[in-house]
Amino acid sequence: MLKRVHFKHPVLPYLLVAPQLAVTLIFFIWPAAQALWQSMLVQDAFGLGTQFVWFQNYLELWGDPQYLNSIKVTAIFTISVTALGIGSGLFLATMADRVIRFASGYRTLLITPYAVAPAVAGVLWLFLFNPTVGILAYLMQGMGIAWNPLVNGEDAMIMVIIAAAWKQVSYNFVFFLAGLQSIPRSLIEAAAIDGAGPFRRFWTVIFPLLSPTTFFLMVVNLVYAFFETFATIHATTSGGPSNATNIMVYKVYKDGFVGLDLGSSAAQSVVLMFIVIALTVVQFRYVERRVEYGT
Amino acid sequence: MIERRRGLTVFSHAVLWCGLAVVVLPVYLAFVASTHPLDAVLTAPIPVLPGDMFWENYTAVLTGDVANFGSAPVVLMLANSLVMALGIAVGKIAISVISAYAIVYFKFPLRTLFFWLIFVTLMLPVEVRIIPTFEVAANLALLNTYQGLILPLIASATATFLFRQFFLTIPDQMLEAARIDGAGPIRFFIDIVLPLSRTNIAALFVILFIYGWNQYLWPLLVTTDQDMGTIVVGISNLIQVAEAEPRWPYVMATTILALIPPVVVIVLMQRQFVRGLVEQEK
C-alpha cells in the first residue's frame, strides 16, 4: 500500500487528506451516526419532545404491512432489473463481439443510454407507456391488452423495471464486451476444433470464463436497482399506484421528507445501510477472489 | 472469427439492430413529440415524424416563455446543472488525487485509519442518510447554493482507489531520480505524478461529469428555489403539474435538452469513458 520509497513530512500529508476527510466526516459519517441515533427516538405528536425508545421503531417496521409490501416490491423490482439488465447486456455483447461490420457503430449507440439520467429514462418510457399519448400503450390497446400504468400496479411495475433496466444495459454491455475481448482466442479455437458449435462454445467455455464479470455486475446492478432508481420512481410513478412501486429507498424519502415520521424513516435508513454494507462486503471479498470456472 | 456461419452472422446483426431500436426509439419519439403542437400529440395516432414546431417549442422552454408551465427557464436549469456537474467532477478528482497521493507517498500516523474512513463512504450513499444529511446542509446554510449542490457529493472512495492503484504502478525509480534532482513532495507531485495521471484523469472526468449531471435525490432536497433547480429534477416537476395532462411537447423538449450534454460527452470521449469504467472493476 505504501511506496517503498516515500516521503516523510510533519504536516503536508494531513493537509492533502484534509479536504476529503472533512467532506467524509461532515456529510457522510456524522449524518449516518445521526440516522442511527434518530432511529431510536420517537417524537411526540406536536414535535415538541423526543423520547428514547431503543429498537421500537424497528419492531414497528416489522409489523407494518406497508413496510413489508415495500420489501416485496423492492425484491421484485431489483431482481427483475438486474436479471433483465444483465441478460440483455450479455446477449448484445456476445453478438457485438461476433460481428465485424458496423462494429464500432453498434458499440457507440449501445453505450449512449448510460449517459441518460435515471429520471430522464423514466420520463422517456413514461411517455411511451402513457395511456393517452404513448405509442406503446396505443399499440397494446390495438392488440386488445388493457394497459394503464397510472392505475394498474402491475403495469406501473413493468414500466419502471423497463425504464431502469434500459439505462443499465449499456453499463453491462461495456463490461461484458471487455470481458469477451479478453478471452484468449486459442481457447475458443480449441473448442471449435473439438467440434463444439457456437452455442455449445458459449455455454461451456465463454460463459464460465465470464463469471467474474457477471458476478461483479450482479453486485453493481443490485446496488443500482436498490438506490439509484429512486430517481426513476420519483419522476414517474411516485411509488404509486397505491404503493405498487414504493421501493424501500422511495419509502424512506416519503415517510421522512413528506410524512415527517423521522424515527421510522431513520430506522428504514439504517436497514438500507446494512444492505449496502452487505453488498459492498460481498463485492470486495468475493469479486476480488475472481470466481472462475468452478467445475 | 472461428468459422463462417452466414446464418449466425445475420442473426447477430438482427439482434443488434433490435438492440439499437430499443435504445434509439424512446429518444427519437421524444424528439418527435417535442416538435409538434400539443393537440397533435394528444390525438391518436401519435405522430412518428418530426413536426414544424421545433424552434417555437425549444425557444419557449429555453427562455421559460410558457404561461403556467411551473418551471424556471430551461437555460437557467441547464446552467445550474452544468455548474453542478463540473463542480462535482473537478472537485472529486482534485480531492481524490491529493488524498491518494498522501496515502501512497507518505508515511504518517493514522494513515490506515484515514484510508478506511474514505473507504466507508462507499457504503453510505445519500439514499441511506437522506434526512440527517439534509439537516447538516441546512445548518451550514447550504440550501439553494451551488456549494450545497456540490460539496456533499465530492467525497469519493472510488476515485481515491483508482488513483491509489495507479500511483502504485509508478516505478520507484521516478521518485529516486526526482529526489536526486532535488525535488520535494510538491514538486514531484506537480511535475511527475500529475502529468502521468493525465489519461486517468480524463477517463474519470467523463464518468464523473455524467454522474454529476444526472444527480437527482440530492438536488431535489437542497434546492427549493426554482432558480437554483437542476434540469433533471426540473423535468419531474413538469410532469406532476396539478393532475392535468402534462404539456408533452414542452416536457419532451426539456427532456431532450437535459440528455444532450451527457450524451455528447459520452460520444465524443467514448474511449476514455470505456477505459474509466472498466478500470473501476480493478
mmCIF file of C-alpha atoms in Angstrom, chain A residues 147-253:
data_model
loop_
_atom_site.group_PDB
_atom_site.id
_atom_site.type_symbol
_atom_site.label_atom_id
_atom_site.label_comp_id
_atom_site.label_asym_id
_atom_site.label_seq_id
_atom_site.Cartn_x
_atom_site.Cartn_y
_atom_site.Cartn_z
ATOM 1 C CA TRP A 147 -52.834 -1.197 -20.272
ATOM 2 C CA ASN A 148 -52.690 1.685 -17.851
ATOM 3 C CA PRO A 149 -49.646 2.134 -15.634
ATOM 4 C CA LEU A 150 -51.302 5.135 -13.975
ATOM 5 C CA VAL A 151 -53.924 2.998 -12.274
ATOM 6 C CA ASN A 152 -52.725 -0.578 -12.571
ATOM 7 C CA GLY A 153 -49.918 -1.516 -10.181
ATOM 8 C CA GLU A 154 -48.533 -4.352 -12.263
ATOM 9 C CA ASP A 155 -48.345 -2.218 -15.389
ATOM 10 C CA ALA A 156 -46.574 0.501 -13.433
ATOM 11 C CA MET A 157 -44.072 -2.028 -12.120
ATOM 12 C CA ILE A 158 -43.346 -3.335 -15.620
ATOM 13 C CA MET A 159 -42.831 0.223 -16.834
ATOM 14 C CA VAL A 160 -40.340 1.188 -14.128
ATOM 15 C CA ILE A 161 -38.451 -2.093 -14.499
ATOM 16 C CA ILE A 162 -38.022 -1.494 -18.223
ATOM 17 C CA ALA A 163 -37.012 2.136 -17.707
ATOM 18 C CA ALA A 164 -34.478 1.224 -15.025
ATOM 19 C CA ALA A 165 -33.006 -1.727 -16.928
ATOM 20 C CA TRP A 166 -32.880 0.171 -20.250
ATOM 21 C CA LYS A 167 -30.322 2.571 -18.878
ATOM 22 C CA GLN A 168 -28.275 -0.116 -17.166
ATOM 23 C CA VAL A 169 -27.934 -2.389 -20.204
ATOM 24 C CA SER A 170 -25.201 -0.083 -21.574
ATOM 25 C CA TYR A 171 -23.118 -0.449 -18.468
ATOM 26 C CA ASN A 172 -23.372 -4.236 -18.546
ATOM 27 C CA PHE A 173 -22.707 -4.237 -22.263
ATOM 28 C CA VAL A 174 -19.406 -2.367 -21.817
ATOM 29 C CA PHE A 175 -18.178 -4.800 -19.179
ATOM 30 C CA PHE A 176 -19.260 -7.945 -20.988
ATOM 31 C CA LEU A 177 -17.696 -6.748 -24.199
ATOM 32 C CA ALA A 178 -14.416 -6.024 -22.419
ATOM 33 C CA GLY A 179 -14.664 -9.450 -20.762
ATOM 34 C CA LEU A 180 -15.334 -11.199 -24.065
ATOM 35 C CA GLN A 181 -12.444 -9.485 -25.765
ATOM 36 C CA SER A 182 -10.041 -10.591 -23.055
ATOM 37 C CA ILE A 183 -10.840 -14.290 -23.542
ATOM 38 C CA PRO A 184 -7.932 -15.897 -25.393
ATOM 39 C CA ARG A 185 -8.922 -16.834 -28.953
ATOM 40 C CA SER A 186 -6.977 -20.074 -28.666
ATOM 41 C CA LEU A 187 -9.420 -21.453 -26.093
ATOM 42 C CA ILE A 188 -12.362 -20.889 -28.368
ATOM 43 C CA GLU A 189 -10.482 -22.265 -31.344
ATOM 44 C CA ALA A 190 -9.577 -25.378 -29.370
ATOM 45 C CA ALA A 191 -13.224 -25.924 -28.519
ATOM 46 C CA ALA A 192 -14.168 -25.408 -32.159
ATOM 47 C CA ILE A 193 -11.606 -27.990 -33.261
ATOM 48 C CA ASP A 194 -13.091 -30.406 -30.757
ATOM 49 C CA GLY A 195 -16.320 -29.970 -32.632
ATOM 50 C CA ALA A 196 -18.238 -27.618 -30.346
ATOM 51 C CA GLY A 197 -20.670 -25.347 -32.195
ATOM 52 C CA PRO A 198 -21.131 -21.672 -31.332
ATOM 53 C CA PHE A 199 -23.929 -22.345 -28.865
ATOM 54 C CA ARG A 200 -22.058 -25.020 -27.027
ATOM 55 C CA ARG A 201 -18.851 -22.982 -27.008
ATOM 56 C CA PHE A 202 -20.751 -20.149 -25.389
ATOM 57 C CA TRP A 203 -22.116 -22.210 -22.507
ATOM 58 C CA THR A 204 -19.101 -24.385 -21.827
ATOM 59 C CA VAL A 205 -16.210 -22.025 -22.498
ATOM 60 C CA ILE A 206 -17.195 -18.398 -22.786
ATOM 61 C CA PHE A 207 -19.869 -18.095 -20.134
ATOM 62 C CA PRO A 208 -17.816 -19.755 -17.357
ATOM 63 C CA LEU A 209 -14.867 -17.525 -18.204
ATOM 64 C CA LEU A 210 -17.111 -14.509 -17.885
ATOM 65 C CA SER A 211 -18.269 -15.484 -14.411
ATOM 66 C CA PRO A 212 -16.099 -12.916 -12.583
ATOM 67 C CA THR A 213 -17.572 -10.159 -14.736
ATOM 68 C CA THR A 214 -21.083 -11.488 -14.286
ATOM 69 C CA PHE A 215 -20.684 -11.641 -10.547
ATOM 70 C CA PHE A 216 -19.254 -8.167 -10.350
ATOM 71 C CA LEU A 217 -22.086 -6.844 -12.484
ATOM 72 C CA MET A 218 -24.671 -8.585 -10.331
ATOM 73 C CA VAL A 219 -23.498 -6.687 -7.277
ATOM 74 C CA VAL A 220 -23.252 -3.379 -9.113
ATOM 75 C CA ASN A 221 -26.682 -3.825 -10.674
ATOM 76 C CA LEU A 222 -28.249 -4.695 -7.345
ATOM 77 C CA VAL A 223 -26.800 -1.543 -5.818
ATOM 78 C CA TYR A 224 -28.077 0.440 -8.779
ATOM 79 C CA ALA A 225 -31.545 -1.057 -8.579
ATOM 80 C CA PHE A 226 -31.719 -0.524 -4.824
ATOM 81 C CA PHE A 227 -30.591 3.078 -4.672
ATOM 82 C CA GLU A 228 -30.143 4.981 -7.906
ATOM 83 C CA THR A 229 -33.572 4.050 -9.184
ATOM 84 C CA PHE A 230 -35.019 6.432 -6.639
ATOM 85 C CA ALA A 231 -34.995 8.986 -9.454
ATOM 86 C CA THR A 232 -36.801 6.686 -11.876
ATOM 87 C CA ILE A 233 -39.570 6.090 -9.358
ATOM 88 C CA HIS A 234 -39.829 9.681 -8.204
ATOM 89 C CA ALA A 235 -40.057 11.059 -11.725
ATOM 90 C CA THR A 236 -42.607 8.544 -12.987
ATOM 91 C CA THR A 237 -44.903 6.796 -10.524
ATOM 92 C CA SER A 238 -44.086 8.416 -7.167
ATOM 93 C CA GLY A 239 -44.345 4.982 -5.642
ATOM 94 C CA GLY A 240 -47.911 4.521 -6.853
ATOM 95 C CA PRO A 241 -50.458 3.492 -7.866
ATOM 96 C CA SER A 242 -51.384 2.500 -4.303
ATOM 97 C CA ASN A 243 -47.776 1.736 -3.325
ATOM 98 C CA ALA A 244 -47.247 -0.804 -6.107
ATOM 99 C CA THR A 245 -43.831 0.689 -6.926
ATOM 100 C CA ASN A 246 -42.991 2.047 -3.479
ATOM 101 C CA ILE A 247 -39.459 0.689 -3.242
ATOM 102 C CA MET A 248 -37.617 0.943 0.082
ATOM 103 C CA VAL A 249 -35.477 3.945 -0.852
ATOM 104 C CA TYR A 250 -38.506 5.827 -2.019
ATOM 105 C CA LYS A 251 -40.364 4.981 1.182
ATOM 106 C CA VAL A 252 -37.537 6.383 3.325
ATOM 107 C CA TYR A 253 -37.833 9.647 1.447
#
